[in-house]
Structures are given as structure tokens and as C-alpha cells.
Amino acid sequence: MASTAAVPEVALLSGNARPMPAIGMGMSKYLLVPETTRDAVLSAMEVGLRHSDTASLYGSERPLGEAVAEAVRRGLVASREEVFITSKLWCTQRHPHFVLPSLQESLHNLQLEYVDLYLIDLSVSLKPGPAVFPAKLEDAMPFVWREMEECHRLGIAKAVGVSNFTTSHLDKILALAIQYPYNSNGSLLLPLLLEVALRWIYEQGVSPIVRSFSKERLKQNLEIFCFFFLRGKP
């Protein structure tokens, strides 16, 4: 059953991605079960969510892609173009010669021709190979932005950006960027009054990514567009 709440969309400042739905489903849980992940994404689409946020590190790209294909087959969405997919370049892939192959690998996992948004995750670079925690930083800021812009030029990333960057690192990219980077920052531990917190975040001009696999919770998340805060005179 689709949600009765219309989800607003946000136009990105650069690139040629479709407008981004103002709320999305986060998929950063570890030890994901593929079948559970796939079913959760289908549940999200049934209630009206059209934005999924994944990454190669999460291990959720393949079940997400399967869910998108199944949603099209079931008629939950008319086509892949109705779905907004974000994926990310992890720290161990943050080297110029790894950017394009990493996105191509993500697209292979997703079984898609493009992602709507591709982000550099964190403003540090780690040695290539399996992620090891605690991590040793190899360097602070490798020059990979031009390769991100190449992914956009090739049409396999409709928009590109960064995630969890400091202002100083973002300034370094802005100094050389042709494509203005979309900036995604921070994670929040939300209070019990979840809908109120999400509505407040939305009213600050931020598109929240909510990590939940519960269909009822996913539906409740969309209800933030059914109310607004009344503001008195100062």
C-alpha cells in the first residue's frame, strides 16, 4: 500500500540527476542478510520511498539492485528512473586509478547502468585492500575529484559529491571542481520522537537518510510530510 504523503524532491545544484527525494532509506547495517535486505527495500517502495543510500562497503548493493528490478516487474515503480540510488567510494578506493573501476563494480553489483549520486565517503584515504579497523591513515586528501567528474562525464554517475568531509577538505575540492559537489554530512542518533526530529531536520533544508528495515517504521517516516511546525512571533 503506497503512502498518502507526497515526498518532496530536492534539485541538486550540479550534474544531471533527477531531483532527489527529500527522505531516503539508509542501508549501512553490517552483517546484512541479502534476502532480508531485498525484502526491506521492496517494503520501502510499497509505502512510497524512492531513495536508497548504499555503498560497496555495506554489502547491500546487490540485494538493492535485485529489489529495484523486482519492483519494476511488480509495477511498484514504472521504471528504474523513478528510483534514486546513492552509492559511495570507500576510503580504501580513494586513489585516482581506483575511482572508475570501483563505480563500475558497484554498478555490476546493482545491475544498473548508472547511479543517481556517487559520493566520496570520508576525507581520508586508506591503503588499498580489505578495510581494517582501527584504520591507519595513508594520507589526508588524495586527488580523486577529477576522476569523480570523469564518472559524471561518462554518464555512469548523474551527480557526484562528498560525504563526511570537513570544511577545509571541501574547500580543496571547490578550488578545482568543475562539477559542484553535493555535500552529505553526519549521522544522527534520533530521539524517541522520531517523526518530530525528522521533520525538524527536513525543515533545516537537510534530506535525512533513515536506517530502518521495518515496514511500519518506513511508513511512519513518510508521515513527516503530513504536518509542519507552527512558529510564533519572536
Coordinates of C-alpha atoms in Angstrom, one line a residue, residues 1-5 7 18 21 23-25 27 36-54 60-86 110 112 116 212-219 221-222:
M1 CA 0.0 0.0 0.0
A2 CA 1.5 3.3 -1.0
S3 CA 1.8 6.2 1.4
T4 CA -0.6 9.0 1.1
A5 CA 2.1 11.6 1.9
V7 CA 7.5 13.2 -0.7
R18 CA 16.7 13.6 -11.3
P21 CA 13.6 12.6 -2.8
I23 CA 14.0 11.4 2.6
G24 CA 15.8 8.1 1.9
M25 CA 16.4 4.6 3.2
M27 CA 21.5 0.7 4.2
T36 CA 16.1 -9.6 4.3
T37 CA 17.7 -6.5 2.7
R38 CA 15.9 -7.1 -0.6
D39 CA 12.5 -7.6 1.1
A40 CA 13.1 -4.4 3.2
V41 CA 13.7 -2.3 0.1
L42 CA 10.6 -3.7 -1.6
S43 CA 8.6 -2.8 1.6
A44 CA 10.1 0.7 1.4
M45 CA 8.9 1.0 -2.2
E46 CA 5.5 -0.3 -1.3
V47 CA 5.0 2.6 1.2
G48 CA 6.3 5.2 -1.2
L49 CA 10.1 5.6 -0.5
R50 CA 12.1 6.0 -3.7
H51 CA 15.6 6.9 -2.4
S52 CA 18.1 4.3 -1.2
D53 CA 21.5 5.1 0.1
T54 CA 24.1 2.3 -0.2
S60 CA 23.9 -4.1 0.2
E61 CA 24.3 -3.1 -3.4
R62 CA 23.4 -6.5 -4.9
P63 CA 20.1 -7.0 -3.0
L64 CA 19.2 -3.4 -3.6
G65 CA 19.6 -3.9 -7.3
E66 CA 17.6 -7.1 -7.2
A67 CA 14.8 -5.2 -5.3
V68 CA 14.7 -2.4 -7.9
A69 CA 14.4 -4.9 -10.7
E70 CA 11.6 -6.8 -8.8
A71 CA 9.8 -3.5 -8.0
V72 CA 9.7 -2.7 -11.8
R73 CA 8.4 -6.3 -12.5
R74 CA 5.7 -5.9 -9.9
G75 CA 4.7 -2.5 -11.1
L76 CA 5.6 -0.8 -7.8
V77 CA 7.6 1.7 -9.9
A78 CA 7.1 2.2 -13.7
S79 CA 10.9 2.1 -14.4
R80 CA 14.3 2.4 -12.8
E81 CA 14.2 6.1 -13.5
E82 CA 11.7 6.6 -10.6
V83 CA 14.2 5.4 -8.1
F84 CA 17.1 7.5 -6.8
I85 CA 20.2 5.4 -5.9
T86 CA 23.2 6.8 -4.0
L110 CA 23.5 -3.1 -8.6
L112 CA 22.3 -0.8 -13.2
D116 CA 22.0 9.0 -9.4
S212 CA 15.3 1.1 9.3
F213 CA 14.2 -2.2 7.8
S214 CA 10.8 -2.1 9.5
K215 CA 7.9 -1.5 7.0
E216 CA 5.8 0.2 9.7
R217 CA 8.7 2.5 10.6
L218 CA 9.4 3.2 7.0
K219 CA 5.8 4.2 6.5
N221 CA 9.0 8.2 8.3
L222 CA 7.0 9.4 5.4

